[in-house]
mmCIF file of C-alpha atoms in Angstrom:
data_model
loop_
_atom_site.group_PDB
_atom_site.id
_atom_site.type_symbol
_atom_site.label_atom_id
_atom_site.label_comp_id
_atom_site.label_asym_id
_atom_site.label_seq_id
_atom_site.Cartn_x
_atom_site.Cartn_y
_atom_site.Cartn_z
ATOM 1 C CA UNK A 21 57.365 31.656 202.586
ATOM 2 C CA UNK A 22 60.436 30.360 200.540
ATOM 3 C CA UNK A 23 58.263 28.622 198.586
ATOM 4 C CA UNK A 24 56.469 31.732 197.660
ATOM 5 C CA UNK A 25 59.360 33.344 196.211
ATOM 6 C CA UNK A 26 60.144 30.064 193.965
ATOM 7 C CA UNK A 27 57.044 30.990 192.046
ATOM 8 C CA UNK A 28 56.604 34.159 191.984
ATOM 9 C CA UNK A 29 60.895 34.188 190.715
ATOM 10 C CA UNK A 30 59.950 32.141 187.930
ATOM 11 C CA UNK A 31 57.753 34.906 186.660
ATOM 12 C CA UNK A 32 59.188 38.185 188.070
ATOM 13 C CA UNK A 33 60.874 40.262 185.089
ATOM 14 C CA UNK A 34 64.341 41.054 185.564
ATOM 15 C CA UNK A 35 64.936 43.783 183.062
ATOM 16 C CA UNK A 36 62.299 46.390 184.177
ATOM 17 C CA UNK A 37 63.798 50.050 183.497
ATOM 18 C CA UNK A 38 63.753 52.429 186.715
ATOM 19 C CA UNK A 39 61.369 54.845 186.518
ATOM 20 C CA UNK A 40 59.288 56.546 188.803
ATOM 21 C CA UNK A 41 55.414 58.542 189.001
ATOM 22 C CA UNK A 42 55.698 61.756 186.570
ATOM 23 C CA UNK A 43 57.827 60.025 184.602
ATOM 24 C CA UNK A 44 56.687 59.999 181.004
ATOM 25 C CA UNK A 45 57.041 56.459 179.715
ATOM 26 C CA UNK A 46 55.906 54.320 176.859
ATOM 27 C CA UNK A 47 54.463 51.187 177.070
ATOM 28 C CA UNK A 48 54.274 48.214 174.225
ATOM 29 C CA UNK A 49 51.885 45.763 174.300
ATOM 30 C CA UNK A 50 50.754 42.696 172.525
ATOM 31 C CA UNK A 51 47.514 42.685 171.435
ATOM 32 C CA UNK A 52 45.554 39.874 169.669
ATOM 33 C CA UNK A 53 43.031 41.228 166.388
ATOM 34 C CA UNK A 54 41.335 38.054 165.733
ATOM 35 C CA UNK A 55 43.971 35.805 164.671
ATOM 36 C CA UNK A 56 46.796 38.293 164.334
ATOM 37 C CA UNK A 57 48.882 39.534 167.047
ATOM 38 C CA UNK A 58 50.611 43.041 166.781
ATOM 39 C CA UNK A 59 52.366 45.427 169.130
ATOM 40 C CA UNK A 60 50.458 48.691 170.616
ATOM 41 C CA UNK A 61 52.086 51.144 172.494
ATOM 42 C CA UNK A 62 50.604 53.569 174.517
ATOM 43 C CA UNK A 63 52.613 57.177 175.874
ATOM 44 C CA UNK A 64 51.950 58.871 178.890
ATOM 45 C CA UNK A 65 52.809 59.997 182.005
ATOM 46 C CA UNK A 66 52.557 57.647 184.753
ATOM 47 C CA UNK A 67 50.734 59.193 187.828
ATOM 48 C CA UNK A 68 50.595 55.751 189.829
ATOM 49 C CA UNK A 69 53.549 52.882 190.770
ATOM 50 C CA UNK A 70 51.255 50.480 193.186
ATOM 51 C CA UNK A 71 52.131 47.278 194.925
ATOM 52 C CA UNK A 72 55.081 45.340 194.707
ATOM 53 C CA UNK A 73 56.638 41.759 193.409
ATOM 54 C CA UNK A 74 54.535 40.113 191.040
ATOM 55 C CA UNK A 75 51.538 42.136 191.451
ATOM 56 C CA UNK A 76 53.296 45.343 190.567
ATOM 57 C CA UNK A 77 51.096 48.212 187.986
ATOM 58 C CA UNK A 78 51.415 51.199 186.976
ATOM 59 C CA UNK A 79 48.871 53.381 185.735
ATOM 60 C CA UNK A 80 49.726 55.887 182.357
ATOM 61 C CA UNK A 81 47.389 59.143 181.736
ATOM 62 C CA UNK A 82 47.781 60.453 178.540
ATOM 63 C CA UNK A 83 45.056 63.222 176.702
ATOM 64 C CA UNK A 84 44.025 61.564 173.490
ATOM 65 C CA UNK A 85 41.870 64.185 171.161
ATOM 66 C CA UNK A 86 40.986 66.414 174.348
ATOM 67 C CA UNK A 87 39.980 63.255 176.317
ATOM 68 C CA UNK A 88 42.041 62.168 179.331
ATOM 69 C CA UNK A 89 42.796 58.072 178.623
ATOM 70 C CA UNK A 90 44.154 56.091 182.033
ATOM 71 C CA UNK A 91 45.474 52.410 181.319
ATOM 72 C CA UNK A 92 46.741 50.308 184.339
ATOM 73 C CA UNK A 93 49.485 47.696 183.266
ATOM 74 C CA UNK A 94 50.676 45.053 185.497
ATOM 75 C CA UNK A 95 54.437 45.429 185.521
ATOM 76 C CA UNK A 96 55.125 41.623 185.288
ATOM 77 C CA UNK A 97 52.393 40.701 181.972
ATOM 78 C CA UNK A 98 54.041 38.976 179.503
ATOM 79 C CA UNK A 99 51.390 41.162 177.211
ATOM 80 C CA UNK A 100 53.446 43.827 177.973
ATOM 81 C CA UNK A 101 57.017 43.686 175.811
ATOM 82 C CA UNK A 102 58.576 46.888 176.344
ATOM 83 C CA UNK A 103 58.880 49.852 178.823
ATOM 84 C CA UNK A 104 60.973 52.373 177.918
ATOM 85 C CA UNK A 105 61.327 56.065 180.022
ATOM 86 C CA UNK A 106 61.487 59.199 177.799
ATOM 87 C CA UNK A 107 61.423 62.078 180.169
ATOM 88 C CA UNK A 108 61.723 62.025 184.284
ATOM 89 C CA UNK A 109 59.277 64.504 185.513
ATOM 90 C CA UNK A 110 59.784 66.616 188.505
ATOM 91 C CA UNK A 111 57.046 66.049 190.746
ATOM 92 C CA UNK A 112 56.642 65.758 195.049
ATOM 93 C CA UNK A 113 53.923 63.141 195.127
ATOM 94 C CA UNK A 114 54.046 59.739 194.719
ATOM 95 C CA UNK A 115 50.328 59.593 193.261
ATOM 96 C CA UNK A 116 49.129 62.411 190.717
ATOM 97 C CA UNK A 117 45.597 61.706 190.721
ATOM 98 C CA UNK A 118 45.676 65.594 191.281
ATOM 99 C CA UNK A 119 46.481 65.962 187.565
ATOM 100 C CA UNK A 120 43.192 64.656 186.580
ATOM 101 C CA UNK A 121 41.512 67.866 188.036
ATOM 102 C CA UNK A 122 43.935 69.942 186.243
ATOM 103 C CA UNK A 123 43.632 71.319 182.389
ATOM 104 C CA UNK A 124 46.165 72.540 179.877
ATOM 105 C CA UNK A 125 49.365 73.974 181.238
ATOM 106 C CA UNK A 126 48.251 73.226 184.891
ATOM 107 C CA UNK A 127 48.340 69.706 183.910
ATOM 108 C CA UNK A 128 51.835 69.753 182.610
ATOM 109 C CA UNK A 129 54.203 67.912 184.810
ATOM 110 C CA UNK A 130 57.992 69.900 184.301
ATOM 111 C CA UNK A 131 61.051 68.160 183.616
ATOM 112 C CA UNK A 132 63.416 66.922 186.050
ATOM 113 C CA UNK A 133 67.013 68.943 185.038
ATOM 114 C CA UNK A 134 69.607 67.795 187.578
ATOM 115 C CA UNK A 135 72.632 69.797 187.593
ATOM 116 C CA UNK A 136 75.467 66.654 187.296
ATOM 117 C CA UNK A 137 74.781 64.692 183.974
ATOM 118 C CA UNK A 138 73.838 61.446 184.618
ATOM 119 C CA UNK A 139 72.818 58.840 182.275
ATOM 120 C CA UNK A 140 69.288 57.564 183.351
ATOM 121 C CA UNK A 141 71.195 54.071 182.799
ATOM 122 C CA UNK A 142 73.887 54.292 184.738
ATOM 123 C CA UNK A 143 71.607 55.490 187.788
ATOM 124 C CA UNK A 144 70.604 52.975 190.293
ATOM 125 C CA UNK B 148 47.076 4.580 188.890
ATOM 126 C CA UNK B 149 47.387 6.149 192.221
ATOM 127 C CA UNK B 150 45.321 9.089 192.079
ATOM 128 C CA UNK B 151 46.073 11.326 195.095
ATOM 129 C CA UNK B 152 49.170 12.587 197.225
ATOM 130 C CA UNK B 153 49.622 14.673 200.902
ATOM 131 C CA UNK B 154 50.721 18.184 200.562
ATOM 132 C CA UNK B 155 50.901 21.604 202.496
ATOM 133 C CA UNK B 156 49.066 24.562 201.908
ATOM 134 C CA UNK B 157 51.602 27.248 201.968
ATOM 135 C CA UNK B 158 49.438 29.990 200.073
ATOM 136 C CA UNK B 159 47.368 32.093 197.847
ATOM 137 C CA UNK B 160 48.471 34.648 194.866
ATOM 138 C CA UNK B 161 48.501 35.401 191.495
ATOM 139 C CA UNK B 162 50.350 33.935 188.566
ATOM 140 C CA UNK B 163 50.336 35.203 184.694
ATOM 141 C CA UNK B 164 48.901 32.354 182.369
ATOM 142 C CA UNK B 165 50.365 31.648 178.581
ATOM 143 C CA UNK B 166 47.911 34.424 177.034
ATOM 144 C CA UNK B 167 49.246 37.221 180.181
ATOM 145 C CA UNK B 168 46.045 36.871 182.296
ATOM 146 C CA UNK B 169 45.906 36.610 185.522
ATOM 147 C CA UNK B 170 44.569 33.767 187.458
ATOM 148 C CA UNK B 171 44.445 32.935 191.205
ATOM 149 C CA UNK B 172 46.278 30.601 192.391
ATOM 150 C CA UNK B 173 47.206 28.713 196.036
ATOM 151 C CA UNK B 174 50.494 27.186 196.302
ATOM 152 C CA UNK B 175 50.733 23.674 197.406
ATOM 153 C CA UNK B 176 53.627 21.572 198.788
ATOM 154 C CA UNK B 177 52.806 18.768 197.378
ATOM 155 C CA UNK B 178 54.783 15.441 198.264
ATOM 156 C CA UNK B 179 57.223 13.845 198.085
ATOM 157 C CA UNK B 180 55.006 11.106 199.600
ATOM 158 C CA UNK B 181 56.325 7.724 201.185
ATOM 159 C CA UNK B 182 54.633 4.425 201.004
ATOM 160 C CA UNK B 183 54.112 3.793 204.156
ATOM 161 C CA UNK B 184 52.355 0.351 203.788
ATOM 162 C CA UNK B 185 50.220 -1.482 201.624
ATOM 163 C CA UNK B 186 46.709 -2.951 202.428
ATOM 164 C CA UNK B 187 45.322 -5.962 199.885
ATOM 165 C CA UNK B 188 42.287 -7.935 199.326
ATOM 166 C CA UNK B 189 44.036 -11.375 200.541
ATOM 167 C CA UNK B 190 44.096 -9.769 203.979
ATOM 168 C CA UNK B 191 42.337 -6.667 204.669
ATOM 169 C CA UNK B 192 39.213 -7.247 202.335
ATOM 170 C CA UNK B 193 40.069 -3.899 200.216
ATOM 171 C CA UNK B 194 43.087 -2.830 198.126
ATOM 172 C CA UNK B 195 45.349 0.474 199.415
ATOM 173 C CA UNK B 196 48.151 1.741 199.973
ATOM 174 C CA UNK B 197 49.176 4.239 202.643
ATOM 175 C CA UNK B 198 51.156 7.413 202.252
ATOM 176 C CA UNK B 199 53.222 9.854 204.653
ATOM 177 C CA UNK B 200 54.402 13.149 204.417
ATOM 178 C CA UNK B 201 56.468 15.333 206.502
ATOM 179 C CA UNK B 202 58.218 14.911 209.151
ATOM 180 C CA UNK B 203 58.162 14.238 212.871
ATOM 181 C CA UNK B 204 60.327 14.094 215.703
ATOM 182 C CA UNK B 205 61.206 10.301 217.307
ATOM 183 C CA UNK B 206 60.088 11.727 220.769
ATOM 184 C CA UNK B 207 57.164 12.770 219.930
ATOM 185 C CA UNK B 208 56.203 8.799 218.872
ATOM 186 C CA UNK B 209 54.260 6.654 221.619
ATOM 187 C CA UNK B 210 56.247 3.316 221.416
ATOM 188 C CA UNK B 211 53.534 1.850 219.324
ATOM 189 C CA UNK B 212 54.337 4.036 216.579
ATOM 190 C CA UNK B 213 58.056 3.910 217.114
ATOM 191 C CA UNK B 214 57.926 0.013 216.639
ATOM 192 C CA UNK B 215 55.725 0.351 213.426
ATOM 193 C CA UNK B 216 58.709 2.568 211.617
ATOM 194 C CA UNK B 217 61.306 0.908 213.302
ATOM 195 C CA UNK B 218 60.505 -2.340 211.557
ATOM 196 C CA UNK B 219 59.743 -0.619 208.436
ATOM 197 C CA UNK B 220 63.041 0.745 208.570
ATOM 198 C CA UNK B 221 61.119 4.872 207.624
ATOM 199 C CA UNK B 222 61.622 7.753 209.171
ATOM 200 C CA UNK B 223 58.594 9.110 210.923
ATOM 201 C CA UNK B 224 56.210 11.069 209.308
ATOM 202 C CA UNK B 225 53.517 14.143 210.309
ATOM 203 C CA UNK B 226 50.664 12.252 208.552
ATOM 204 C CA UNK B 227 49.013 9.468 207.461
ATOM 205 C CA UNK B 228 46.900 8.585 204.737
ATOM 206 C CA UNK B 229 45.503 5.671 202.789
ATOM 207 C CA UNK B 230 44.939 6.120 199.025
ATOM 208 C CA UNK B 231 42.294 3.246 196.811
ATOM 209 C CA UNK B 232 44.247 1.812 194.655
ATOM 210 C CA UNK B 233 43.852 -1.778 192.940
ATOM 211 C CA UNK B 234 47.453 -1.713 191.497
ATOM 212 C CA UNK B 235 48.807 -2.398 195.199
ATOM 213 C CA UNK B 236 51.498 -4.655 193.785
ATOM 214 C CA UNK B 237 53.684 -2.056 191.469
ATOM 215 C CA UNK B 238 54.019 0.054 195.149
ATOM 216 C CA UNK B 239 56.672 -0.831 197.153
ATOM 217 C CA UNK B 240 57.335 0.181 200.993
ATOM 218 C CA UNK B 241 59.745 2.987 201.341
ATOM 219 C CA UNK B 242 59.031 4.120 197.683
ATOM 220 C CA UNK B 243 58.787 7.960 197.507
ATOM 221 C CA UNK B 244 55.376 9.391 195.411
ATOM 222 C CA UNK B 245 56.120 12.668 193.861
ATOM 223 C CA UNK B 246 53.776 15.111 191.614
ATOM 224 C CA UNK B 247 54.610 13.309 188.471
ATOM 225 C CA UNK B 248 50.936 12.077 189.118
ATOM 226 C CA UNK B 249 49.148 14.596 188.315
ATOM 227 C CA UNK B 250 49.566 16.799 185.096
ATOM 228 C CA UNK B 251 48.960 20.376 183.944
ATOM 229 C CA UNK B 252 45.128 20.946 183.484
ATOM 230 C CA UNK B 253 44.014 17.953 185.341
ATOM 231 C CA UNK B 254 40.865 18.497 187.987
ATOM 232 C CA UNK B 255 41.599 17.585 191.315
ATOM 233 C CA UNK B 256 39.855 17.858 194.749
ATOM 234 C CA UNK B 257 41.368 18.922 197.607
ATOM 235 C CA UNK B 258 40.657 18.370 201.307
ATOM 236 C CA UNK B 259 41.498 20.241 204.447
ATOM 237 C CA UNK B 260 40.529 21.378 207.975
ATOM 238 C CA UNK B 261 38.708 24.711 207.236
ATOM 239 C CA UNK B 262 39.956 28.205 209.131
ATOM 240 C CA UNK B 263 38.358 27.739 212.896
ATOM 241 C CA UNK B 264 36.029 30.605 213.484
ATOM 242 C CA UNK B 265 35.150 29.755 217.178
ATOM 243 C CA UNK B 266 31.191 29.436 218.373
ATOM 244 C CA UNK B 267 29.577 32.290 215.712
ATOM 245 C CA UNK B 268 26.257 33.382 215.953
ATOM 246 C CA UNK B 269 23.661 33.174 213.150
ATOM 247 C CA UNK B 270 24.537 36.357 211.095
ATOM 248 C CA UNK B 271 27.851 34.968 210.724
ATOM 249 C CA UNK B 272 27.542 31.361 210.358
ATOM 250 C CA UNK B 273 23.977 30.856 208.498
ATOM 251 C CA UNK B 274 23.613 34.206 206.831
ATOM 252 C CA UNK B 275 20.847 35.988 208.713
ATOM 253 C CA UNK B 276 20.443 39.380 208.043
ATOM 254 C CA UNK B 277 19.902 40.222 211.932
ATOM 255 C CA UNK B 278 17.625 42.961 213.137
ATOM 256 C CA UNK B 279 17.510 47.445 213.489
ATOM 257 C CA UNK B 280 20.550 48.506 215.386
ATOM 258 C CA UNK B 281 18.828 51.799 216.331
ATOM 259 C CA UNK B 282 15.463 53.396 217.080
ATOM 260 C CA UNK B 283 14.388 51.494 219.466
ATOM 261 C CA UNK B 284 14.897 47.983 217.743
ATOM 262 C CA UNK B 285 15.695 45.497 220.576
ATOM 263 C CA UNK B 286 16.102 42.620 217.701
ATOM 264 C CA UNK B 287 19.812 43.117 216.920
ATOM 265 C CA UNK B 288 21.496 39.393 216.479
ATOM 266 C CA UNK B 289 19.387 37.199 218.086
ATOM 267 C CA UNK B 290 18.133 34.135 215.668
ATOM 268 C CA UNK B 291 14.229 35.114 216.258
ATOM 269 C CA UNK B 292 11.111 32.669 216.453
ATOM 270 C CA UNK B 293 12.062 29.116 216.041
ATOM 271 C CA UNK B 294 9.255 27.133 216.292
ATOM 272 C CA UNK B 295 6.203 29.063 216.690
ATOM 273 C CA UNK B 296 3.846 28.218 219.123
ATOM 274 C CA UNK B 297 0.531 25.943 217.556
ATOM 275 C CA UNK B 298 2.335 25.141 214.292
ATOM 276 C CA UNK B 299 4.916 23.460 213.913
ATOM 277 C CA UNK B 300 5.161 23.898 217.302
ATOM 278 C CA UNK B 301 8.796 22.416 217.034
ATOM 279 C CA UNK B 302 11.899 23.107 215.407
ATOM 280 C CA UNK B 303 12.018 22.325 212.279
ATOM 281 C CA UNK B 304 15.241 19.876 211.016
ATOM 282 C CA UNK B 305 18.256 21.590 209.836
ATOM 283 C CA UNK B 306 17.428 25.069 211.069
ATOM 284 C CA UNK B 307 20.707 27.825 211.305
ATOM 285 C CA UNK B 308 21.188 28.116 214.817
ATOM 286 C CA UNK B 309 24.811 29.853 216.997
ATOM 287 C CA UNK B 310 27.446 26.770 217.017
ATOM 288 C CA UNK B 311 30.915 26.080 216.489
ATOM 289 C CA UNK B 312 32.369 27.540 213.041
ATOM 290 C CA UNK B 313 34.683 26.038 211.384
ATOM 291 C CA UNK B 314 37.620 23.629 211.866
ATOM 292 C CA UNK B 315 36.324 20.552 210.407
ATOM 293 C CA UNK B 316 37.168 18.483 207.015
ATOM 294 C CA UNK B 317 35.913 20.145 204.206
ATOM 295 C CA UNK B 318 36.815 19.274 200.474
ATOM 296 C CA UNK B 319 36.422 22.045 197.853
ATOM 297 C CA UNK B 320 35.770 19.955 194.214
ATOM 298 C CA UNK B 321 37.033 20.278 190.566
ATOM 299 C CA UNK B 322 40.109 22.463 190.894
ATOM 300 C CA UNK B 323 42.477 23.237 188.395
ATOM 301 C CA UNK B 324 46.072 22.421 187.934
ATOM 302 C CA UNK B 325 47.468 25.684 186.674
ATOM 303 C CA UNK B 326 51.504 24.644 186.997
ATOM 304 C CA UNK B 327 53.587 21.882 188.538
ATOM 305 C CA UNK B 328 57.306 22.075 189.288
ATOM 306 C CA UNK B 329 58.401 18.753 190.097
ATOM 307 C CA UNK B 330 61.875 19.996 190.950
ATOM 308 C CA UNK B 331 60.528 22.075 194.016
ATOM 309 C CA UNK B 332 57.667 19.802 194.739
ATOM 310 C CA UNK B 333 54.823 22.917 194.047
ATOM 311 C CA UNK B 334 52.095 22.399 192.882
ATOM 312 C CA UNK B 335 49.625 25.410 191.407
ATOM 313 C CA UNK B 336 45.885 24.692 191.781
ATOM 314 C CA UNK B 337 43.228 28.005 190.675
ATOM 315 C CA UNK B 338 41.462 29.369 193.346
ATOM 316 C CA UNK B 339 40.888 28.662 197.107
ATOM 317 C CA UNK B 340 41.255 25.611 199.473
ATOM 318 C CA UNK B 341 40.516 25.019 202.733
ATOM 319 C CA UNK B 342 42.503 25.575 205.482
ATOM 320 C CA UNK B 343 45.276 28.140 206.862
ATOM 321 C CA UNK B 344 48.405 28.769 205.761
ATOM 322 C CA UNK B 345 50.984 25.538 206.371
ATOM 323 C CA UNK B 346 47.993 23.124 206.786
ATOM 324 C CA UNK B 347 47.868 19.718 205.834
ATOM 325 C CA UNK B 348 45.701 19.432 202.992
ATOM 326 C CA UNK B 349 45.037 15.911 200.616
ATOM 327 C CA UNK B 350 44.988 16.259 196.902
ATOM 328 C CA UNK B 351 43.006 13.838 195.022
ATOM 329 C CA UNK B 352 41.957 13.043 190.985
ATOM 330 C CA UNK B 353 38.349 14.902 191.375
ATOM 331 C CA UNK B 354 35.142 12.632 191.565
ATOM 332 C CA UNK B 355 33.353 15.274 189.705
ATOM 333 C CA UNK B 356 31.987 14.653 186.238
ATOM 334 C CA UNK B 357 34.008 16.568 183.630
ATOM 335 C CA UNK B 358 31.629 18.642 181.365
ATOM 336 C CA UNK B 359 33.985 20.748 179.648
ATOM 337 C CA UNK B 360 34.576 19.531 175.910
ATOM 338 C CA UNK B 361 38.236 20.095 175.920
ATOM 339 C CA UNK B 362 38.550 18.085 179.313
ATOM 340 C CA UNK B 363 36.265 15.530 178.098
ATOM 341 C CA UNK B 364 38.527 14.867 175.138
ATOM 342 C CA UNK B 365 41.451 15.229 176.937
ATOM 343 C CA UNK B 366 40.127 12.606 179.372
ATOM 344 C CA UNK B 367 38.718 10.552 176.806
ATOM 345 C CA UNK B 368 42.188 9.936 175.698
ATOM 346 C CA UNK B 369 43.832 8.581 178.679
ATOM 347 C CA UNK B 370 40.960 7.011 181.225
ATOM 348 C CA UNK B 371 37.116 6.330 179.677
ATOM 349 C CA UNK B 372 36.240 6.193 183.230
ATOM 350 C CA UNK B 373 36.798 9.895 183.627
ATOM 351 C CA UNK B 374 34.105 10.605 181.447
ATOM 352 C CA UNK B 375 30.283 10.454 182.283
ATOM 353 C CA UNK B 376 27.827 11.196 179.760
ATOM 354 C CA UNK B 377 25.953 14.152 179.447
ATOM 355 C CA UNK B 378 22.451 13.285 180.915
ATOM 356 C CA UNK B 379 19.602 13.642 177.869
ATOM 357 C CA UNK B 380 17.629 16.261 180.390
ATOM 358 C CA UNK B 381 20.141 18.820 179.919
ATOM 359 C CA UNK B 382 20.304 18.960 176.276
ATOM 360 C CA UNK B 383 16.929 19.407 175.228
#
C-alpha cells in the first residue's frame, strides 16, 4: 500500500487549520461564472468531519433568510482556497445532525471558553 | 512504437483533477519492463518483442528456465509477455521499458484475471431475478424450465446456467490515463480493471475507435492510424 500513499501525498493539503464539529468556520471557494473565476465563501457551523486522507469533507449548516443551507466540501479540493476557524463551539457529539431539528436559540451551539488562554494556533 | 507494458494492480481511489473534481481512479504499477527477447520475421514468421516484469526467485525456476536467463545474462522475472511490434530492431535485450510510452489522456486497454467468484448460481452469475421466498413459493433460485418439452424441446445455445464465476482473462476497453509519475513507476487509469488487488494486469494502446473530437485531433496529430472515420449511418 506504499504506493497508495505516493499518490494520494502528492495531493493531500498540508496546511489544513485544526478544527473540529461545532466549530464555526468559513470556507472560500473558487467558483467559475462563465469565463470568470471569483472566490465565494460560505460561514457556518460545521456539524459533520467524515472520512479521512484524501477523501476527507466536512459539511457547514448555516440559516440563510430563515432557510437552513448544508454544503459538503471535500477537505483536499483545490476549489476550495481557504479554511479559516472563527469560533470553537462547545458541543459532546461528533455529528450535529440534531441541530437540524432544532429552531432559534435551541439551535445555537455555545462557545467553547477554556479557562488557560491558549492560542487556537499554538494548539496541536 | 511499442504500444503496451506489464504492470500491477495495486488499487482503486479517488484523485482531484485540474478543475477540483473528482474522478476514480485505480493505481497501476506499471513497469519498468525488460526486454526479454525479440521475435522477427526472418525466423519466427511475425515481428515481437517480449517483456518481463517483476521478480522471481532462482529456485523457483525449472532448469529450462534457469538456462534461458542464464544465457541472457537477466534476472528472472514473474511474467512474460510478447508485445507486436514491427520496429523489433531499435529494442535491445536487457533494455528496461518504462511508462514514458504512454502519455496523459491517452486510451488504453487493460487486461487481467477477473476476481474468482467460485461455481455461482444463476441469480448471481446471469442475472435472474429468482423466484417468492415465502408463501408457499417452492421456486426460490433454481434456473426454471430450460427447454420445454415439444418445442424447442432442447436447450437453446448460450442459455445462463450455475458454472464457475470468474477468474479468467478479461480486458476492460478505452480507459483513461488520468496521471503518470514516471519517477515512481504509477500509472493513473479512470475507473475499474479487472482483477484483485496486486494482480498482474497488461496495459495496452486501446483497439477501440476514438470518437471523441478532442481525442481524434489529438490523435490525428501523432498516428493517422488511431483514427477511424465516423461511419455515414451515424450521422444522419
Amino acid at each position: 500500500m506504499d504506493l497508495m500513499k505516493v499518490v494520494h501525498d502528492k495531493q493531500l493539503k498540508k496546511d489544513i487549520p485544526s478544527f473540529k464539529p461545532g466549530d464555526l468556520v468559513r470556507v472560500h471557494t473558487k467558483v467559475v461564472e462563465g469565463d470568470n473565476e471569483r472566490v465565494q465563501v460560505f460561514e457556518g457551523t460545521v456539524i459533520a468531519r467524515k472520512s479521512g486522507g484524501l477523501n476527507e469533507s466536512l459539511t457547514v449548516r448555516k440559516i440563510s433568510f430563515g432557510v437552513g443551507v448544508e454544503r459538503t466540501f471535500p477537505i483536499n479540493s483545490p476549489r476550495i482556497i481557504k479554511l479559516e476557524r472563527i469560533k470553537e463551539g462547545r458541543v459532546r457529539r461528533a455529528k450535529l445532525y440534531y441541530i437540524r431539528d432544532k429552531e432559534g436559540k435551541e439551535a445555537k451551539i455555545k462557545e467553547k471558553i477554556s479557562n488557560q488562554v491558549i492560542p487556537t494556533d499554538a494548539k496541536g | 512504437m511499442l504500444e503496451g507494458l506489464l504492470g500491477r494492480k495495486i488499487g482503486m481511489t479517488q484523485v482531484f483533477d485540474g478543475q477540483g473534481a473528482i474522478v476514480p481512479v485505480t493505481v497501476v504499477q506499471a513497469g519498468p519492463c525488460v526486454v526479454l527477447g525479440k521475435k522477427m520475421m526472418v525466423k519466427d514468421a511475425y515481428n515481437a518483442i517480449q517483456l518481463g516484469f517483476g521478480q522471481k526467485k532462482e529456485k523457483n525456476l525449472n532448469k529450462c528456465r534457469k538456462g534461458f536467463y542464464t544465457k541472457a545474462n537477466l534476472k528472472p522475472v514473474e511474467i512474460i509477455k510478447e508485445f507486436k511490434t514491427d520496429a523489433v530492431d531499435t529494442y535491445n535485450v536487457g533494455q528496461e521499458i518504462k511508462l514514458d510510452i504512454f502519455q496523459i489522456g491517452d486510451y488504453v486497454d487493460v487486461t487481467g484475471i477477473s476476481k474468482g467468484k467460485g461455481y455461482a448460481g444463476v441469480i448471481k452469475r446471469c442475472g435472474y431475478t429468482g423466484g417468492r421466498s415465502t408463501h408457499g413459493s417452492m421456486f426460490h433460485r433454481k434456473p426454471g424450465s430450460i427447454g420445454a418439452s415439444s418445442f424447442p424441446s432442447r436447450v437453446l445455445k448460450g442459455l445462463g446456467l450455475p458454472g464457475q464465476m470468474g477468474n479468467v482473462q478479461r480486458t476492460t476497453i478505452k480507459l483513461e490515463i488520468v496521471d503518470i509519475d514516471l519517477a515512481n513507476n504509477i500509472i493513473l487509469i479512470k475507473g475499474a480493471i479487472p482483477g484483485n488487488n496486486k494482480g498482474l494486469i497488461m496495459i495496452k494502446k486501446t483497439t477501440k475507435a476514438l470518437k471523441h473530437k478532442k481525442v481524434v485531433a489529438k490523435a490525428k496529430s501523432t498516428d493517422q492510424k488511431l483514427v477511424k472515420k465516423p461511419s455515414k449511418k451515424k450521422l444522419v
